[in-house]
Short mmCIF file of C-alpha atoms in Angstrom, two decimals:
data_model
loop_
_atom_site.label_atom_id
_atom_site.label_comp_id
_atom_site.label_asym_id
_atom_site.label_seq_id
_atom_site.Cartn_x
_atom_site.Cartn_y
_atom_site.Cartn_z
CA MET C 21 -14.38 14.77 -41.69
CA ASN C 22 -11.86 12.54 -43.47
CA GLN C 23 -12.82 12.89 -47.11
CA GLU C 24 -9.22 12.91 -48.31
CA HIS C 25 -8.49 9.36 -47.12
CA PRO C 26 -11.26 6.86 -46.40
CA ASP C 27 -8.99 4.79 -44.15
CA ILE C 28 -8.24 7.53 -41.63
CA TYR C 29 -10.55 7.39 -38.63
CA ASP C 30 -11.38 10.18 -36.22
CA VAL C 31 -10.82 7.91 -33.24
CA THR C 32 -9.46 4.39 -32.94
CA ILE C 33 -10.28 2.57 -29.72
CA VAL C 34 -7.76 -0.05 -28.62
CA GLY C 35 -9.65 -2.60 -26.55
CA GLY C 36 -13.24 -3.84 -26.61
CA GLY C 37 -14.14 -4.10 -22.93
CA PRO C 38 -16.84 -1.98 -21.23
CA ALA C 39 -14.87 1.26 -21.63
CA GLY C 40 -14.13 0.59 -25.30
CA MET C 41 -17.70 -0.44 -26.13
CA TYR C 42 -19.27 2.57 -24.46
CA ALA C 43 -16.68 4.86 -26.06
CA ALA C 44 -17.69 3.51 -29.48
CA PHE C 45 -21.33 4.34 -28.76
CA TYR C 46 -20.58 7.80 -27.41
CA SER C 47 -18.22 8.70 -30.26
CA GLY C 48 -21.11 7.84 -32.58
CA MET C 49 -23.22 10.38 -30.71
CA ARG C 50 -20.46 12.87 -31.51
CA ALA C 51 -20.52 11.96 -35.23
CA MET C 52 -16.96 10.66 -35.15
CA ARG C 53 -15.74 8.02 -37.57
CA THR C 54 -14.81 5.22 -35.18
CA LYS C 55 -12.85 1.98 -35.18
CA ILE C 56 -12.44 -0.58 -32.38
CA ILE C 57 -9.45 -2.91 -32.43
CA GLU C 58 -9.79 -5.94 -30.14
CA ALA C 59 -6.98 -8.45 -29.68
CA LYS C 60 -9.35 -11.33 -28.98
CA THR C 61 -12.15 -12.70 -31.15
CA GLU C 62 -15.05 -11.11 -29.24
CA LEU C 63 -15.91 -7.96 -27.33
CA GLY C 64 -16.23 -7.91 -23.57
CA GLY C 65 -12.67 -7.80 -22.29
CA PHE C 66 -12.06 -9.02 -18.75
CA MET C 67 -15.81 -9.32 -18.20
CA ARG C 68 -15.65 -12.53 -20.25
CA THR C 69 -13.87 -14.24 -17.34
CA TYR C 70 -16.97 -14.18 -15.12
CA PRO C 71 -20.03 -14.58 -17.37
CA GLU C 72 -22.20 -16.07 -14.60
CA LYS C 73 -21.62 -13.28 -12.07
CA LEU C 74 -24.54 -11.06 -11.17
CA ILE C 75 -23.71 -7.38 -11.70
CA TRP C 76 -25.52 -5.06 -9.28
CA ASP C 77 -23.66 -1.75 -9.42
CA VAL C 78 -24.43 -0.31 -12.87
CA GLY C 79 -26.74 2.66 -12.46
CA GLY C 80 -30.32 2.08 -13.58
CA VAL C 81 -29.69 -1.55 -14.49
CA GLU C 82 -31.33 -4.28 -12.44
CA PRO C 83 -29.07 -7.17 -11.33
CA VAL C 84 -27.98 -8.88 -14.51
CA ARG C 85 -25.70 -11.75 -15.48
CA CYS C 86 -22.42 -10.44 -16.80
CA GLU C 87 -22.83 -12.22 -20.14
CA LYS C 88 -26.15 -10.43 -20.69
CA LEU C 89 -24.61 -7.08 -19.79
CA ILE C 90 -21.87 -7.74 -22.36
CA ASP C 91 -24.52 -8.49 -25.00
CA SER C 92 -26.33 -5.23 -24.20
CA LEU C 93 -23.12 -3.22 -24.31
CA GLU C 94 -22.16 -4.75 -27.65
CA ARG C 95 -25.53 -3.93 -29.20
CA GLN C 96 -25.20 -0.38 -27.90
CA ALA C 97 -21.62 -0.11 -29.20
CA ARG C 98 -22.80 -1.06 -32.70
CA THR C 99 -25.55 1.63 -32.78
CA PHE C 100 -23.63 3.89 -35.16
CA ASP C 101 -21.87 1.11 -37.08
CA PRO C 102 -18.25 1.52 -35.99
CA GLU C 103 -15.60 -0.52 -37.74
CA ILE C 104 -14.68 -3.44 -35.47
CA VAL C 105 -11.48 -5.40 -36.00
CA PHE C 106 -10.87 -8.65 -34.11
CA GLY C 107 -7.76 -10.72 -33.53
CA GLN C 108 -5.23 -7.92 -33.81
CA GLU C 109 -2.96 -6.94 -30.93
CA ILE C 110 -1.57 -3.45 -31.42
CA ALA C 111 2.19 -3.32 -31.07
CA GLY C 112 3.56 -0.17 -32.72
CA MET C 113 2.54 3.47 -32.83
CA GLU C 114 4.03 6.38 -34.71
CA ARG C 115 2.83 9.86 -35.55
CA ARG C 116 3.23 11.09 -39.11
CA GLU C 117 4.15 14.66 -39.99
CA ASP C 118 0.47 15.38 -40.66
CA ASN C 119 -0.31 14.26 -37.06
CA VAL C 120 -2.07 11.08 -38.19
CA PHE C 121 -1.23 8.13 -35.95
CA VAL C 122 -0.25 4.84 -37.54
CA LEU C 123 -1.04 1.86 -35.34
CA THR C 124 0.60 -1.41 -36.34
CA SER C 125 -0.65 -4.79 -35.20
CA LYS C 126 1.55 -7.79 -34.46
CA THR C 127 0.19 -9.39 -37.62
CA GLY C 128 1.43 -6.45 -39.69
CA GLU C 129 -1.78 -4.53 -40.45
CA CYS C 130 -1.69 -0.73 -40.22
CA HIS C 131 -4.51 1.46 -38.90
CA TYR C 132 -4.66 5.19 -39.49
CA THR C 133 -6.34 7.53 -37.05
CA ARG C 134 -6.38 11.15 -35.89
CA THR C 135 -6.78 10.22 -32.23
CA VAL C 136 -6.22 7.10 -30.16
CA LEU C 137 -8.33 5.99 -27.20
CA LEU C 138 -6.60 3.32 -25.10
CA CYS C 139 -9.14 1.04 -23.41
CA ALA C 140 -6.89 -1.99 -22.97
CA GLY C 141 -8.35 -2.82 -19.56
CA ARG C 142 -6.15 -5.31 -17.76
CA GLY C 143 -4.34 -6.19 -20.95
CA MET C 144 -3.89 -9.78 -22.08
CA THR C 145 -4.65 -11.42 -18.76
CA GLN C 146 -3.21 -14.74 -17.66
CA ILE C 147 -4.79 -16.60 -14.74
CA GLN C 148 -2.47 -17.23 -11.79
CA LYS C 149 -2.80 -20.99 -11.55
CA LEU C 150 -2.46 -23.07 -8.43
CA ASP C 151 1.22 -23.83 -7.89
CA ILE C 152 0.78 -27.29 -6.38
CA GLU C 153 2.20 -30.50 -7.77
CA GLY C 154 -0.36 -32.37 -9.86
CA ALA C 155 -2.95 -29.57 -9.83
CA SER C 156 -3.21 -29.43 -13.62
CA ARG C 157 -4.70 -32.92 -13.92
CA TYR C 158 -7.85 -31.79 -12.10
CA GLU C 159 -8.54 -28.78 -14.35
CA LEU C 160 -10.97 -30.72 -16.54
CA SER C 161 -12.96 -32.03 -13.58
CA ASN C 162 -13.40 -30.17 -10.28
CA LEU C 163 -10.58 -27.61 -10.11
CA HIS C 164 -11.87 -24.28 -11.47
CA TYR C 165 -10.31 -20.89 -12.14
CA THR C 166 -13.62 -19.27 -13.05
CA ILE C 167 -17.27 -20.26 -12.92
CA THR C 168 -19.32 -20.48 -16.10
CA ASP C 169 -22.17 -22.68 -14.86
CA LEU C 170 -23.49 -22.28 -11.32
CA SER C 171 -25.63 -25.42 -11.58
CA ARG C 172 -22.65 -27.79 -11.42
CA PHE C 173 -22.05 -26.65 -7.81
CA LYS C 174 -25.56 -27.45 -6.65
CA ASN C 175 -25.59 -29.18 -3.23
CA LYS C 176 -21.79 -29.49 -3.28
CA HIS C 177 -19.15 -28.63 -0.68
CA VAL C 178 -17.15 -25.94 -2.47
CA LEU C 179 -13.76 -24.69 -1.33
CA ILE C 180 -12.77 -21.24 -2.60
CA SER C 181 -9.15 -20.15 -2.33
CA GLY C 182 -8.50 -16.40 -2.53
CA GLY C 183 -9.19 -13.13 -0.79
CA GLY C 184 -9.92 -10.57 -3.49
CA ASN C 185 -13.18 -9.33 -4.96
CA SER C 186 -13.58 -12.29 -7.30
CA ALA C 187 -13.19 -14.89 -4.55
CA VAL C 188 -15.67 -13.07 -2.34
CA ASP C 189 -18.13 -12.57 -5.19
CA TRP C 190 -18.03 -16.24 -6.15
CA ALA C 191 -18.73 -17.24 -2.56
CA ASN C 192 -21.77 -14.97 -2.49
CA GLU C 193 -22.96 -16.20 -5.89
CA LEU C 194 -22.86 -19.79 -4.64
CA ALA C 195 -24.58 -19.08 -1.32
CA ASN C 196 -27.97 -20.38 -2.49
CA VAL C 197 -26.51 -23.09 -4.71
CA ALA C 198 -23.85 -25.01 -2.79
CA ARG C 199 -24.49 -27.15 0.28
CA GLN C 200 -21.41 -25.76 2.07
CA ILE C 201 -18.83 -23.11 1.22
CA THR C 202 -15.36 -22.88 2.74
CA VAL C 203 -13.25 -19.83 1.93
CA VAL C 204 -9.50 -20.07 2.47
CA HIS C 205 -7.26 -16.99 2.46
CA ARG C 206 -3.60 -16.68 3.39
CA ARG C 207 -4.20 -13.43 5.31
CA HIS C 208 -6.78 -12.44 7.92
CA GLU C 209 -7.84 -9.38 5.91
CA PHE C 210 -9.79 -9.72 2.68
CA GLY C 211 -9.15 -7.41 -0.26
CA GLY C 212 -12.78 -7.35 -1.38
CA HIS C 213 -15.25 -4.54 -0.75
CA GLU C 214 -16.57 -4.35 2.81
CA GLN C 215 -20.24 -5.21 2.30
CA PRO C 216 -19.70 -8.36 0.17
CA VAL C 217 -17.06 -9.56 2.66
CA GLU C 218 -19.51 -9.23 5.56
CA GLN C 219 -22.18 -10.97 3.47
CA MET C 220 -19.80 -13.86 2.79
CA LYS C 221 -18.84 -14.24 6.44
CA ALA C 222 -22.50 -14.61 7.41
CA PHE C 223 -22.82 -18.03 5.76
CA ALA C 224 -19.40 -19.33 4.65
CA LYS C 225 -16.82 -21.08 6.77
CA VAL C 226 -13.86 -18.70 6.58
CA MET C 227 -10.40 -20.09 7.31
CA THR C 228 -7.61 -17.54 7.74
CA PRO C 229 -4.67 -17.39 7.53
CA TYR C 230 -4.51 -20.64 5.56
CA SER C 231 -3.44 -21.62 2.08
CA LEU C 232 -3.90 -24.72 -0.06
CA ASN C 233 -0.96 -27.08 0.37
CA LYS C 234 -1.92 -30.41 -1.22
CA LEU C 235 -4.67 -31.97 -3.31
CA PHE C 236 -5.67 -35.59 -2.94
CA GLY C 237 -7.77 -37.34 -5.52
CA ALA C 238 -8.86 -40.59 -7.05
CA GLY C 239 -8.54 -40.59 -10.81
CA GLU C 240 -9.27 -37.15 -12.25
CA ARG C 241 -11.19 -35.62 -9.32
CA ILE C 242 -10.07 -33.94 -6.10
CA GLU C 243 -11.51 -35.66 -3.04
CA ARG C 244 -9.60 -34.06 -0.18
CA VAL C 245 -7.44 -30.98 0.39
CA GLU C 246 -4.68 -30.19 2.84
CA LEU C 247 -4.39 -26.65 4.17
CA VAL C 248 -1.43 -25.13 5.95
CA HIS C 249 -1.69 -22.36 8.54
CA THR C 250 0.60 -19.60 7.26
CA GLY C 251 1.54 -18.57 10.79
CA THR C 252 2.06 -21.81 12.72
CA GLY C 253 2.68 -24.25 9.87
CA SER C 254 0.04 -26.66 11.20
CA PHE C 255 -2.03 -28.70 8.74
CA GLU C 256 -5.72 -29.48 8.32
CA GLU C 257 -7.42 -31.91 5.95
CA PHE C 258 -11.04 -32.26 4.87
CA GLU C 259 -13.16 -33.57 2.02
CA VAL C 260 -14.46 -31.30 -0.75
CA ASP C 261 -16.50 -31.72 -3.94
CA GLU C 262 -15.30 -28.71 -5.94
CA VAL C 263 -12.33 -26.32 -5.65
CA VAL C 264 -12.38 -22.77 -7.02
CA VAL C 265 -9.04 -20.93 -7.16
CA SER C 266 -9.18 -17.15 -7.45
CA HIS C 267 -5.62 -15.91 -7.01
CA GLY C 268 -5.78 -13.08 -9.51
CA TYR C 269 -4.29 -12.48 -12.93
CA ASP C 270 -0.97 -11.50 -14.41
CA ARG C 271 -1.34 -8.40 -16.56
CA ASP C 272 0.46 -8.12 -19.87
CA PHE C 273 0.07 -5.01 -22.02
CA GLY C 274 2.51 -6.20 -24.63
CA ASN C 275 4.10 -3.42 -26.66
CA LEU C 276 1.69 -0.82 -25.27
CA SER C 277 3.96 -0.78 -22.22
CA SER C 278 6.81 0.58 -24.35
CA TRP C 279 4.88 3.59 -25.63
CA LYS C 280 6.28 6.81 -24.22
CA LEU C 281 3.35 7.54 -21.93
CA ASP C 282 3.61 8.54 -18.27
CA ARG C 283 2.78 5.57 -16.06
CA GLY C 284 1.68 5.13 -12.46
CA ASP C 285 1.47 2.09 -10.22
CA TYR C 286 -1.92 1.08 -11.61
CA GLY C 287 -1.91 2.20 -15.22
CA ILE C 288 -1.24 5.02 -17.66
CA ILE C 289 -1.57 8.43 -16.00
CA VAL C 290 -4.27 10.73 -17.40
CA ASP C 291 -5.49 14.18 -16.40
CA PRO C 292 -9.13 14.96 -15.47
CA GLN C 293 -9.98 15.11 -19.19
CA MET C 294 -8.56 11.59 -19.78
CA ARG C 295 -5.59 12.99 -21.72
CA THR C 296 -2.34 11.06 -21.56
CA SER C 297 1.09 12.68 -21.69
CA GLU C 298 0.98 12.39 -25.51
CA ASP C 299 -1.24 14.84 -27.42
CA GLY C 300 -4.01 13.05 -29.26
CA ILE C 301 -3.86 9.90 -27.13
CA PHE C 302 -6.52 9.40 -24.47
CA GLY C 303 -7.43 6.62 -22.07
CA ALA C 304 -10.39 5.09 -20.25
CA GLY C 305 -11.19 2.15 -17.98
CA ASP C 306 -8.81 -0.06 -15.99
CA PHE C 307 -5.88 0.79 -18.28
CA ILE C 308 -5.57 4.27 -16.77
CA THR C 309 -5.10 5.89 -13.39
CA TYR C 310 -5.83 9.29 -11.81
CA ASP C 311 -6.43 10.53 -8.27
CA SER C 312 -10.20 9.93 -8.14
CA LYS C 313 -10.24 6.80 -10.31
CA VAL C 314 -13.19 4.45 -9.65
CA ARG C 315 -12.48 0.88 -10.77
CA LEU C 316 -16.05 -0.13 -11.50
CA ILE C 317 -17.83 -0.80 -14.78
CA ALA C 318 -19.84 2.38 -14.15
CA GLY C 319 -16.58 4.30 -13.73
CA ALA C 320 -15.35 3.00 -17.09
CA PHE C 321 -18.43 4.49 -18.76
CA ASN C 322 -17.69 7.94 -17.33
CA ASP C 323 -14.03 7.68 -18.34
CA ALA C 324 -15.15 6.84 -21.88
CA VAL C 325 -17.42 9.89 -22.13
CA LEU C 326 -14.70 12.25 -20.91
CA ALA C 327 -12.10 10.70 -23.22
CA VAL C 328 -14.31 10.91 -26.31
CA ASN C 329 -15.24 14.52 -25.54
CA SER C 330 -11.55 15.35 -25.23
CA ALA C 331 -10.77 13.60 -28.51
CA LYS C 332 -13.55 15.54 -30.23
CA ARG C 333 -12.25 18.85 -28.88
CA TYR C 334 -8.72 17.90 -29.90
CA LEU C 335 -9.95 17.45 -33.48
CA ASP C 336 -12.25 20.46 -33.42
CA PRO C 337 -11.58 22.99 -30.64
CA ASP C 338 -14.80 24.84 -31.54
CA SER C 339 -17.02 21.81 -30.98
CA SER C 340 -19.25 21.58 -27.91
CA LYS C 341 -17.77 20.18 -24.72
CA MET C 342 -20.12 17.21 -24.79
CA ALA C 343 -22.67 15.50 -27.01
CA GLY C 344 -26.28 16.53 -26.74
CA VAL C 345 -28.28 14.31 -24.41
CA SER C 346 -29.91 11.40 -26.19
CA SER C 347 -33.44 12.85 -25.95
CA HIS C 348 -32.30 15.86 -28.02
CA ASN C 349 -29.49 14.39 -30.07
CA PRO C 350 -30.38 14.52 -33.78
CA ARG C 351 -28.52 11.25 -34.37
CA PHE C 352 -31.35 9.45 -32.56
CA SER C 353 -34.30 11.06 -34.34
CA GLU C 354 -34.87 8.26 -36.86
CA LYS C 355 -34.01 5.53 -34.37
CA ASN C 356 -36.51 6.99 -31.89
CA LYS C 357 -39.22 6.89 -34.54
CA GLU C 358 -38.49 3.22 -35.21
CA ILE C 359 -38.73 2.38 -31.50
CA VAL C 360 -42.00 4.29 -31.09
CA GLN C 361 -43.48 2.53 -34.10
CA GLN C 362 -42.51 -0.84 -32.66
CA GLU C 363 -44.11 0.05 -29.29
CA ILE C 364 -47.44 1.11 -30.81
CA GLY C 365 -47.48 -1.84 -33.17
#
């Protein structure tokens, strides 16, 4: 499609999380020359912050550790050999007179593309750390902002501070590992999904409305915590073995925020075809918002399909509205033969 300039891609995907990875696979199904640009040094996006979590809600996939799901998505994303660029945060965007977009990274590299698919997820996330005097000295011992190894919590009394999905999920993940779990939240209502919240309440000691007020330790480990009741101001102290803080993340989209795209409260606004307010620029995943947006990994996959189809139709209005299903897609014919040969030995 781009014989006149080998460096111009049909679609350039900004962000290598679940939406970006699936978009790379699906654009391959549509025979589009594809590039992914990821600001970090690996694919996975925000999913990298909870590698030990069990993921249950991806259709047709049995419960799987997040790190394994990332590995599967990356292998799938590489099916049609997209160009993948790591360590470049996109800052600038301009459209040339020939309608080719020029994306410029903070390190000065330029990327040329006919369409742009923004899959920046939650941006460059920064953990909201515990704002208590002396908290930082426990970060290398038993104060955690994520969990990468469930085994270190075995038979421990674990205090979890937070009320969102991540806090609730970690409590449920530790249910059969820890000896005791105490969940502290500054409001009575939890922000997590209903069923996991009820599951957590069945086994965890839930203290609301409380917040962490002080940490007491000997050497580099926390031994006791002080909680304050957010309504009465009364205090409670008790011993703990491990403390997990899940207070959310600050989102930073860098220079993407300055692009002239319509924005809503929870991301860049797109229409039902994942088109932004700028022709040729599309979006998918947590970076975007629309009325029926579903903020699940499975929802990111659907966003990616719709966005790629729209990008394809933008480039070629006479093309089909979607790729052929995989069982009939000619791009899989040779790959299917290889798989069959492997199965029959």
